[in-house]
Tab-separated table of N, CA and C in Angstrom:
chain	number	residue	atom	x	y	z
A	20	MET	N	-20.020	12.933	67.435
A	20	MET	CA	-20.942	13.413	66.671
A	20	MET	C	-21.060	12.551	65.628
A	21	SER	N	-21.995	11.981	65.040
A	21	SER	CA	-21.889	11.253	63.554
A	21	SER	C	-21.592	12.044	62.426
A	22	GLN	N	-21.092	11.396	61.469
A	22	GLN	CA	-20.510	12.029	60.242
A	22	GLN	C	-22.052	12.640	59.574
A	23	GLU	N	-23.046	11.773	59.559
A	23	GLU	CA	-24.271	12.500	59.063
A	23	GLU	C	-24.709	13.865	59.868
A	24	HIS	N	-24.571	13.570	61.137
A	24	HIS	CA	-24.990	14.884	61.756
A	24	HIS	C	-23.907	15.926	61.545
A	25	ALA	N	-22.597	15.806	61.284
A	25	ALA	CA	-21.781	16.723	61.163
A	25	ALA	C	-22.043	17.385	59.788
A	26	HIS	N	-22.282	16.648	58.800
A	26	HIS	CA	-22.741	17.042	57.292
A	26	HIS	C	-24.030	18.053	57.697
A	27	ARG	N	-24.954	17.546	58.199
A	27	ARG	CA	-26.185	18.353	58.423
A	27	ARG	C	-25.914	19.735	58.997
A	28	SER	N	-25.046	19.762	60.151
A	28	SER	CA	-24.702	20.940	60.753
A	28	SER	C	-24.141	21.825	59.750
A	29	SER	N	-22.908	21.479	59.178
A	29	SER	CA	-22.492	22.152	58.067
A	29	SER	C	-23.298	22.750	56.870
A	30	THR	N	-24.179	21.925	56.498
A	30	THR	CA	-25.037	22.233	55.561
A	30	THR	C	-25.927	23.503	55.937
A	31	ARG	N	-26.411	23.387	57.099
A	31	ARG	CA	-27.236	24.528	57.892
A	31	ARG	C	-26.611	25.707	58.034
A	32	ALA	N	-25.094	25.566	58.594
A	32	ALA	CA	-24.432	26.713	58.602
A	32	ALA	C	-24.208	27.317	57.271
A	33	ALA	N	-23.772	26.602	56.305
A	33	ALA	CA	-23.642	27.260	55.124
A	33	ALA	C	-24.883	28.019	54.549
A	34	ALA	N	-26.078	27.234	54.654
A	34	ALA	CA	-27.417	27.828	54.284
A	34	ALA	C	-27.517	29.294	55.022
A	35	ASP	N	-27.241	29.377	56.247
A	35	ASP	CA	-27.285	30.362	57.149
A	35	ASP	C	-26.351	31.427	56.805
A	36	ALA	N	-25.251	31.145	56.502
A	36	ALA	CA	-24.201	32.122	56.218
A	36	ALA	C	-24.711	32.811	54.661
A	37	TRP	N	-24.837	31.827	53.718
A	37	TRP	CA	-25.356	32.255	52.387
A	37	TRP	C	-26.601	33.228	52.481
A	38	GLU	N	-27.603	32.812	53.183
A	38	GLU	CA	-28.816	33.883	53.324
A	38	GLU	C	-28.633	35.268	54.000
A	39	SER	N	-27.696	35.106	55.148
A	39	SER	CA	-27.226	36.200	55.626
A	39	SER	C	-26.635	37.127	54.583
A	40	LEU	N	-25.599	36.653	53.984
A	40	LEU	CA	-24.878	37.554	52.882
A	40	LEU	C	-25.834	38.008	51.651
A	41	PHE	N	-26.757	37.189	51.349
A	41	PHE	CA	-27.670	37.716	50.603
A	41	PHE	C	-28.490	38.615	50.844
A	42	ARG	N	-28.881	38.509	52.001
A	42	ARG	CA	-30.031	39.347	52.721
A	42	ARG	C	-29.146	40.806	52.871
A	43	ALA	N	-28.111	40.799	53.404
A	43	ALA	CA	-27.087	42.098	53.455
A	43	ALA	C	-26.974	42.794	52.180
A	44	GLN	N	-26.796	41.979	51.179
A	44	GLN	CA	-26.574	42.425	49.850
A	44	GLN	C	-27.976	43.279	49.378
A	45	VAL	N	-29.161	42.606	49.637
A	45	VAL	CA	-30.450	43.055	49.300
A	45	VAL	C	-30.659	44.577	49.983
A	46	VAL	N	-30.324	44.356	51.249
A	46	VAL	CA	-30.361	45.899	52.194
A	46	VAL	C	-29.481	46.707	51.492
A	47	LEU	N	-28.093	46.554	51.222
A	47	LEU	CA	-27.379	47.542	50.709
A	47	LEU	C	-27.663	47.942	49.190
A	48	MET	N	-28.180	47.148	48.508
A	48	MET	CA	-28.377	47.416	47.284
A	48	MET	C	-29.809	48.497	47.194
A	49	ARG	N	-30.751	48.340	48.122
A	49	ARG	CA	-31.590	48.986	48.335
A	49	ARG	C	-31.344	50.433	48.733
A	50	ARG	N	-30.302	50.435	49.641
A	50	ARG	CA	-29.730	51.738	50.123
A	50	ARG	C	-29.207	52.483	48.927
A	51	PHE	N	-28.257	51.899	48.215
A	51	PHE	CA	-27.753	52.418	46.974
A	51	PHE	C	-28.532	53.095	45.919
A	52	GLU	N	-29.560	51.907	45.757
A	52	GLU	CA	-30.459	52.581	44.613
A	52	GLU	C	-31.429	53.657	45.110
A	53	GLY	N	-31.782	53.723	46.487
A	53	GLY	CA	-32.641	54.596	46.897
A	53	GLY	C	-31.851	56.141	47.206
A	54	GLY	N	-30.576	55.892	47.175
A	54	GLY	CA	-29.678	57.196	47.503
A	54	GLY	C	-29.382	57.732	45.899
A	55	GLY	N	-29.850	56.864	44.823
A	55	GLY	CA	-29.428	57.501	43.520
A	55	GLY	C	-28.064	57.289	43.096
A	56	ASP	N	-27.374	56.211	43.989
A	56	ASP	CA	-25.956	55.865	43.415
A	56	ASP	C	-25.839	55.616	42.108
A	57	PHE	N	-26.631	55.212	41.380
A	57	PHE	CA	-26.196	54.632	40.007
A	57	PHE	C	-26.879	55.706	39.028
A	58	ALA	N	-27.536	56.630	39.309
A	58	ALA	CA	-28.449	57.533	38.427
A	58	ALA	C	-27.028	58.148	37.584
A	59	PRO	N	-27.186	58.189	36.124
A	59	PRO	CA	-28.376	57.861	35.343
A	59	PRO	C	-28.433	56.482	34.905
A	60	LEU	N	-27.828	55.639	35.483
A	60	LEU	CA	-27.840	54.257	35.062
A	60	LEU	C	-28.636	53.391	35.989
A	61	ARG	N	-28.938	52.147	35.533
A	61	ARG	CA	-29.574	51.270	36.366
A	61	ARG	C	-28.436	50.377	37.034
A	62	PRO	N	-28.647	49.927	38.065
A	62	PRO	CA	-27.584	49.169	38.734
A	62	PRO	C	-26.823	47.949	37.895
A	63	ARG	N	-27.619	47.152	37.155
A	63	ARG	CA	-27.097	46.258	36.150
A	63	ARG	C	-26.289	47.013	35.154
A	64	GLU	N	-26.653	48.113	34.713
A	64	GLU	CA	-25.918	48.819	33.636
A	64	GLU	C	-24.573	49.248	34.163
A	65	TYR	N	-24.618	49.743	35.440
A	65	TYR	CA	-23.384	50.130	36.039
A	65	TYR	C	-22.512	49.077	36.139
A	66	ASP	N	-22.824	47.883	36.549
A	66	ASP	CA	-22.207	46.638	36.684
A	66	ASP	C	-21.435	46.364	35.434
A	67	VAL	N	-22.214	46.505	34.518
A	67	VAL	CA	-21.610	46.038	33.059
A	67	VAL	C	-20.551	47.142	32.756
A	68	LEU	N	-20.790	48.385	32.987
A	68	LEU	CA	-19.723	49.400	32.624
A	68	LEU	C	-18.535	49.135	33.513
A	69	PHE	N	-18.760	48.960	34.854
A	69	PHE	CA	-17.868	48.679	36.031
A	69	PHE	C	-16.940	47.749	35.546
A	70	THR	N	-17.536	46.561	35.085
A	70	THR	CA	-16.606	45.278	34.734
A	70	THR	C	-16.015	45.531	33.515
A	71	LEU	N	-16.283	46.428	32.646
A	71	LEU	CA	-15.602	46.655	31.403
A	71	LEU	C	-14.526	47.605	31.971
A	72	SER	N	-14.518	48.416	32.748
A	72	SER	CA	-13.607	49.330	33.266
A	72	SER	C	-12.467	48.600	33.740
A	73	LEU	N	-12.600	47.279	34.344
A	73	LEU	CA	-11.515	46.700	34.986
A	73	LEU	C	-10.790	45.811	33.943
A	74	ALA	N	-11.333	45.569	32.926
A	74	ALA	CA	-10.794	44.688	31.647
A	74	ALA	C	-9.539	45.426	30.921
A	75	VAL	N	-8.732	44.504	30.468
A	75	VAL	CA	-7.641	45.080	29.649
A	75	VAL	C	-8.355	45.662	28.529
A	76	ALA	N	-7.790	46.788	28.235
A	76	ALA	CA	-8.270	47.882	27.098
A	76	ALA	C	-9.864	48.032	27.107
A	77	HIS	N	-10.315	47.978	28.372
A	77	HIS	CA	-11.657	48.048	28.664
A	77	HIS	C	-12.821	47.136	27.609
A	78	SER	N	-12.209	46.181	27.308
A	78	SER	CA	-12.951	45.303	26.278
A	78	SER	C	-13.015	43.908	26.758
A	79	LEU	N	-14.138	43.188	26.620
A	79	LEU	CA	-14.532	41.725	26.797
A	79	LEU	C	-15.236	41.188	25.939
A	80	ARG	N	-14.877	39.741	25.459
A	80	ARG	CA	-15.853	38.917	24.678
A	80	ARG	C	-17.137	39.283	25.396
A	81	LEU	N	-18.425	39.103	24.829
A	81	LEU	CA	-19.727	38.990	25.360
A	81	LEU	C	-19.859	37.851	26.311
A	82	ARG	N	-19.323	36.910	25.798
A	82	ARG	CA	-19.367	35.566	26.814
A	82	ARG	C	-18.495	35.787	28.081
A	83	ASP	N	-17.600	36.521	27.866
A	83	ASP	CA	-16.460	36.617	29.135
A	83	ASP	C	-17.438	37.592	29.994
A	84	LEU	N	-17.872	38.643	29.306
A	84	LEU	CA	-18.631	39.668	30.229
A	84	LEU	C	-19.761	38.870	31.148
A	85	ASN	N	-20.446	38.248	30.338
A	85	ASN	CA	-21.626	37.373	30.760
A	85	ASN	C	-21.128	36.526	31.863
A	86	GLU	N	-19.988	35.963	32.013
A	86	GLU	CA	-19.658	35.085	33.167
A	86	GLU	C	-19.436	36.182	34.314
A	87	GLN	N	-19.217	37.316	34.146
A	87	GLN	CA	-19.071	38.183	35.297
A	87	GLN	C	-20.205	38.998	35.816
A	88	VAL	N	-21.148	39.064	35.214
A	88	VAL	CA	-22.347	39.732	35.446
A	88	VAL	C	-23.753	38.552	35.851
A	89	PHE	N	-24.432	39.098	36.792
A	89	PHE	CA	-25.520	38.306	37.015
A	89	PHE	C	-26.878	38.465	36.305
A	90	MET	N	-26.944	38.094	35.082
A	90	MET	CA	-27.815	38.117	34.000
A	90	MET	C	-27.742	37.292	32.840
A	91	SER	N	-28.977	36.938	32.142
A	91	SER	CA	-28.866	35.907	31.232
A	91	SER	C	-28.235	36.391	29.863
A	92	GLN	N	-27.722	35.631	29.059
A	92	GLN	CA	-27.099	36.036	27.918
A	92	GLN	C	-28.022	37.056	27.129
A	93	PRO	N	-29.190	36.369	27.048
A	93	PRO	CA	-30.266	37.282	25.856
A	93	PRO	C	-30.459	38.665	26.708
A	94	SER	N	-30.436	38.821	27.963
A	94	SER	CA	-30.742	39.937	28.645
A	94	SER	C	-29.562	41.003	28.613
A	95	LEU	N	-28.280	40.345	28.718
A	95	LEU	CA	-27.069	41.196	28.446
A	95	LEU	C	-26.920	41.631	27.088
A	96	SER	N	-27.271	40.624	26.057
A	96	SER	CA	-27.005	41.197	24.711
A	96	SER	C	-27.884	42.293	24.472
A	97	ARG	N	-29.204	42.423	24.957
A	97	ARG	CA	-30.147	43.481	24.727
A	97	ARG	C	-29.525	44.840	25.346
A	98	MET	N	-28.998	44.605	26.640
A	98	MET	CA	-28.689	45.579	27.571
A	98	MET	C	-27.462	46.253	26.746
A	99	VAL	N	-26.522	45.588	26.334
A	99	VAL	CA	-25.449	45.971	25.592
A	99	VAL	C	-25.823	46.849	24.359
A	100	GLU	N	-26.809	46.353	23.558
A	100	GLU	CA	-27.281	47.165	22.326
A	100	GLU	C	-27.626	48.412	22.848
A	101	ARG	N	-28.444	48.563	23.979
A	101	ARG	CA	-29.092	49.683	24.669
A	101	ARG	C	-28.149	50.802	24.932
A	102	LEU	N	-26.846	50.185	25.666
A	102	LEU	CA	-25.603	50.978	26.037
A	102	LEU	C	-24.963	51.567	24.792
A	103	GLU	N	-24.776	50.567	23.681
A	103	GLU	CA	-24.299	51.090	22.369
A	103	GLU	C	-25.031	52.192	21.885
A	104	VAL	N	-26.386	52.316	21.824
A	104	VAL	CA	-27.218	53.321	21.205
A	104	VAL	C	-26.717	54.424	22.049
A	105	ARG	N	-26.566	54.445	23.479
A	105	ARG	CA	-26.290	55.691	24.242
A	105	ARG	C	-24.907	55.935	24.175
A	106	GLY	N	-24.028	55.398	23.277
A	106	GLY	CA	-22.710	55.615	23.087
A	106	GLY	C	-21.858	55.349	24.278
A	107	LEU	N	-22.137	54.355	25.031
A	107	LEU	CA	-21.351	53.955	26.344
A	107	LEU	C	-20.498	52.796	26.166
A	108	VAL	N	-20.928	51.976	25.135
A	108	VAL	CA	-20.147	51.040	24.673
A	108	VAL	C	-20.095	50.963	23.225
A	109	SER	N	-19.044	49.970	22.699
A	109	SER	CA	-19.414	49.753	21.233
A	109	SER	C	-18.995	48.076	21.122
A	110	ARG	N	-19.482	47.667	20.039
A	110	ARG	CA	-19.540	46.375	19.738
A	110	ARG	C	-19.143	46.110	18.472
A	111	ALA	N	-17.955	44.905	18.402
A	111	ALA	CA	-17.564	44.697	17.211
A	111	ALA	C	-17.350	43.046	16.998
A	112	PRO	N	-17.191	42.491	15.870
A	112	PRO	CA	-16.913	41.191	15.932
A	112	PRO	C	-15.638	40.901	16.587
A	113	ALA	N	-15.443	39.669	17.000
A	113	ALA	CA	-14.187	39.159	17.674
A	113	ALA	C	-13.267	38.867	16.678
A	114	PRO	N	-11.889	39.393	16.655
A	114	PRO	CA	-11.049	39.080	15.685
A	114	PRO	C	-10.768	37.590	15.294
A	115	ASP	N	-10.780	36.802	16.144
A	115	ASP	CA	-10.419	35.431	16.262
A	115	ASP	C	-11.744	34.458	15.796
A	116	ASP	N	-12.779	34.887	15.808
A	116	ASP	CA	-14.031	34.320	15.815
A	116	ASP	C	-15.180	35.140	15.327
A	117	ALA	N	-15.717	34.893	14.062
A	117	ALA	CA	-16.616	35.850	13.528
A	117	ALA	C	-18.030	35.749	14.275
A	118	ARG	N	-18.071	34.385	14.894
A	118	ARG	CA	-19.537	34.321	15.689
A	118	ARG	C	-19.408	35.250	17.105
A	119	GLY	N	-18.028	35.439	17.549
A	119	GLY	CA	-18.092	36.018	18.773
A	119	GLY	C	-18.247	37.578	18.633
A	120	LEU	N	-18.353	38.485	19.793
A	120	LEU	CA	-18.617	39.705	19.997
A	120	LEU	C	-17.537	40.245	21.049
A	121	VAL	N	-16.949	41.257	20.575
A	121	VAL	CA	-16.220	42.073	21.788
A	121	VAL	C	-16.851	43.309	21.856
A	122	VAL	N	-17.106	43.630	23.326
A	122	VAL	CA	-17.838	44.799	23.882
A	122	VAL	C	-16.574	45.646	24.574
A	123	THR	N	-16.720	46.856	24.158
A	123	THR	CA	-15.668	47.899	24.749
A	123	THR	C	-16.218	49.017	25.161
A	124	LEU	N	-15.907	49.458	26.373
A	124	LEU	CA	-16.140	50.705	26.829
A	124	LEU	C	-15.654	51.938	26.121
A	125	THR	N	-16.683	52.945	25.790
A	125	THR	CA	-15.994	54.072	25.053
A	125	THR	C	-15.707	55.069	26.069
A	126	THR	N	-15.126	55.900	25.367
A	126	THR	CA	-14.588	57.147	26.429
A	126	THR	C	-15.632	57.754	27.177
A	127	GLU	N	-16.840	57.965	26.422
A	127	GLU	CA	-18.049	58.419	27.262
A	127	GLU	C	-18.503	57.470	28.473
A	128	GLY	N	-18.577	56.215	28.149
A	128	GLY	CA	-18.894	55.343	28.994
A	128	GLY	C	-17.772	55.027	30.147
A	129	LEU	N	-16.608	55.166	29.943
A	129	LEU	CA	-15.743	55.225	31.016
A	129	LEU	C	-15.805	56.564	31.702
A	130	ALA	N	-15.924	57.668	31.339
A	130	ALA	CA	-16.287	58.897	32.083
A	130	ALA	C	-17.421	58.605	32.997
A	131	LEU	N	-18.407	58.039	32.532
A	131	LEU	CA	-19.724	57.942	33.236
A	131	LEU	C	-19.670	56.997	34.255
A	132	GLN	N	-19.086	55.903	33.870
A	132	GLN	CA	-18.707	55.000	34.987
A	132	GLN	C	-17.693	55.611	36.053
A	133	ARG	N	-16.826	56.204	35.974
A	133	ARG	CA	-16.084	56.866	36.920
A	133	ARG	C	-16.887	57.790	37.686
A	134	ARG	N	-17.627	58.652	37.159
A	134	ARG	CA	-18.475	59.514	37.984
A	134	ARG	C	-19.525	58.955	38.754
A	135	VAL	N	-20.173	57.960	38.144
A	135	VAL	CA	-21.128	57.230	38.936
A	135	VAL	C	-20.411	56.453	40.087
A	136	GLY	N	-19.308	55.871	39.784
A	136	GLY	CA	-18.440	55.033	40.902
A	136	GLY	C	-17.993	55.786	41.895
A	137	ARG	N	-17.659	57.226	41.659
A	137	ARG	CA	-17.324	57.959	42.735
A	137	ARG	C	-18.538	58.137	43.810
A	138	GLN	N	-19.716	58.367	43.176
A	138	GLN	CA	-20.800	58.769	44.184
A	138	GLN	C	-21.147	57.403	44.850
A	139	HIS	N	-20.757	56.308	44.296
A	139	HIS	CA	-21.061	54.906	44.627
A	139	HIS	C	-20.169	54.613	45.772
A	140	VAL	N	-18.907	54.855	45.466
A	140	VAL	CA	-18.033	54.377	46.551
A	140	VAL	C	-18.109	55.385	47.950
A	141	ARG	N	-18.657	56.409	47.849
A	141	ARG	CA	-18.981	57.255	48.983
A	141	ARG	C	-20.300	56.499	49.901
A	142	SER	N	-21.114	55.950	49.181
A	142	SER	CA	-22.177	55.209	49.918
A	142	SER	C	-21.864	53.784	50.369
A	143	ILE	N	-20.619	53.247	49.651
A	143	ILE	CA	-20.128	52.013	50.178
A	143	ILE	C	-19.388	52.272	51.593
A	144	ALA	N	-18.761	53.440	51.397
A	144	ALA	CA	-17.800	53.528	52.767
A	144	ALA	C	-18.762	54.056	53.821
A	145	ARG	N	-19.821	54.633	53.483
A	145	ARG	CA	-20.861	55.047	54.633
A	145	ARG	C	-21.493	53.716	55.186
A	146	TYR	N	-21.998	53.032	54.313
A	146	TYR	CA	-22.788	51.559	54.661
A	146	TYR	C	-22.204	50.488	54.963
A	147	VAL	N	-21.059	50.255	54.293
A	147	VAL	CA	-20.024	49.185	54.631
A	147	VAL	C	-19.104	49.333	55.697
A	148	GLY	N	-18.466	50.511	55.254
A	148	GLY	CA	-17.422	51.064	56.170
A	148	GLY	C	-17.626	51.496	57.445
A	149	GLY	N	-18.908	51.870	57.421
A	149	GLY	CA	-19.751	52.349	58.674
A	149	GLY	C	-19.999	51.332	59.661
A	150	ALA	N	-20.398	50.138	59.057
A	150	ALA	CA	-20.434	48.930	60.059
A	150	ALA	C	-19.475	48.040	60.473
A	151	LEU	N	-18.408	48.090	59.636
A	151	LEU	CA	-17.356	47.197	59.936
A	151	LEU	C	-15.959	47.985	60.083
A	152	ASP	N	-15.259	47.449	60.890
A	152	ASP	CA	-13.823	48.234	60.962
A	152	ASP	C	-12.936	47.734	60.003
A	153	GLU	N	-11.577	48.191	60.199
A	153	GLU	CA	-10.700	47.787	59.194
A	153	GLU	C	-10.651	46.194	59.056
A	154	GLU	N	-10.326	45.758	60.158
A	154	GLU	CA	-9.976	44.111	60.351
A	154	GLU	C	-11.040	43.497	59.644
A	155	GLU	N	-12.511	43.773	60.048
A	155	GLU	CA	-13.711	43.129	59.697
A	155	GLU	C	-13.765	43.188	58.052
A	156	LEU	N	-13.435	44.417	57.476
A	156	LEU	CA	-13.541	44.703	56.223
A	156	LEU	C	-12.561	43.670	55.399
A	157	ARG	N	-11.182	43.825	55.869
A	157	ARG	CA	-10.433	42.764	55.250
A	157	ARG	C	-10.743	41.323	55.403
A	158	THR	N	-11.353	40.966	56.453
A	158	THR	CA	-11.893	39.361	56.759
A	158	THR	C	-13.198	39.316	55.540
A	159	LEU	N	-13.817	40.216	55.608
A	159	LEU	CA	-14.775	39.967	54.664
A	159	LEU	C	-14.508	39.674	53.216
A	160	ALA	N	-13.472	40.901	52.709
A	160	ALA	CA	-12.980	40.794	51.445
A	160	ALA	C	-12.183	39.342	51.264
A	161	GLU	N	-11.620	38.791	52.218
A	161	GLU	CA	-10.687	37.624	52.046
A	161	GLU	C	-11.889	36.579	51.964
A	162	LEU	N	-12.802	36.454	52.699
A	162	LEU	CA	-13.814	35.534	52.710
A	162	LEU	C	-14.829	35.355	51.489
A	163	THR	N	-15.146	36.608	51.021
A	163	THR	CA	-15.756	36.515	49.507
A	163	THR	C	-14.863	36.335	48.367
A	164	ARG	N	-13.638	36.704	48.521
A	164	ARG	CA	-12.660	36.124	47.580
A	164	ARG	C	-12.591	34.586	47.456
A	165	LYS	N	-12.463	34.123	48.542
A	165	LYS	CA	-12.576	32.464	48.837
A	165	LYS	C	-13.646	31.915	48.350
A	166	LEU	N	-14.896	32.677	48.452
A	166	LEU	CA	-15.962	31.937	47.915
A	166	LEU	C	-16.046	32.022	46.419
A	167	ARG	N	-15.591	33.073	45.851
A	167	ARG	CA	-15.494	33.309	44.224
A	167	ARG	C	-14.574	31.941	43.747
A	168	THR	N	-13.563	32.015	44.219
A	168	THR	CA	-12.519	31.306	43.848
A	168	THR	C	-12.610	29.710	44.042
A	169	TYR	N	-13.242	29.312	45.173
A	169	TYR	CA	-13.611	27.991	45.295
A	169	TYR	C	-14.861	27.657	44.653
A	170	GLN	N	-14.856	26.912	43.666
A	170	GLN	CA	-15.926	26.612	42.962
A	170	GLN	C	-15.737	25.244	42.177
A	171	PRO	N	-15.838	23.992	42.972
A	171	PRO	CA	-15.357	22.585	42.314
A	171	PRO	C	-16.243	22.463	41.390
């Protein structure tokens, strides 16, 4: 097999794998949303609260939060403002950079994230855990972790 043919095959395989992963996420997200998993939040709002819940002191600089969620900086900034009005997060200037902004999950925000997270994890168990056995779940987690960390 020529090197060009091998490259074309691996490119096709990579594209097929990505498309399959992406479509699986679309199907699952529709299930989660249709089941009301994120209520009273929107899925992206939940993602922001969940990401903050994993951070040290439940706080991240806005730019670091933006690196971990899939939305533009202006959209994230507007969302954080709305979440602050709802009492779910607070915003403060970064102590080491007056231009920077630190977003912190409030006690109310953490409680809501945990409540929504409990209902969401039940759906994950049903739709993801129902489709894959323990070994397949470990393999999927390993493969997606590998995709996240390998970015040359």
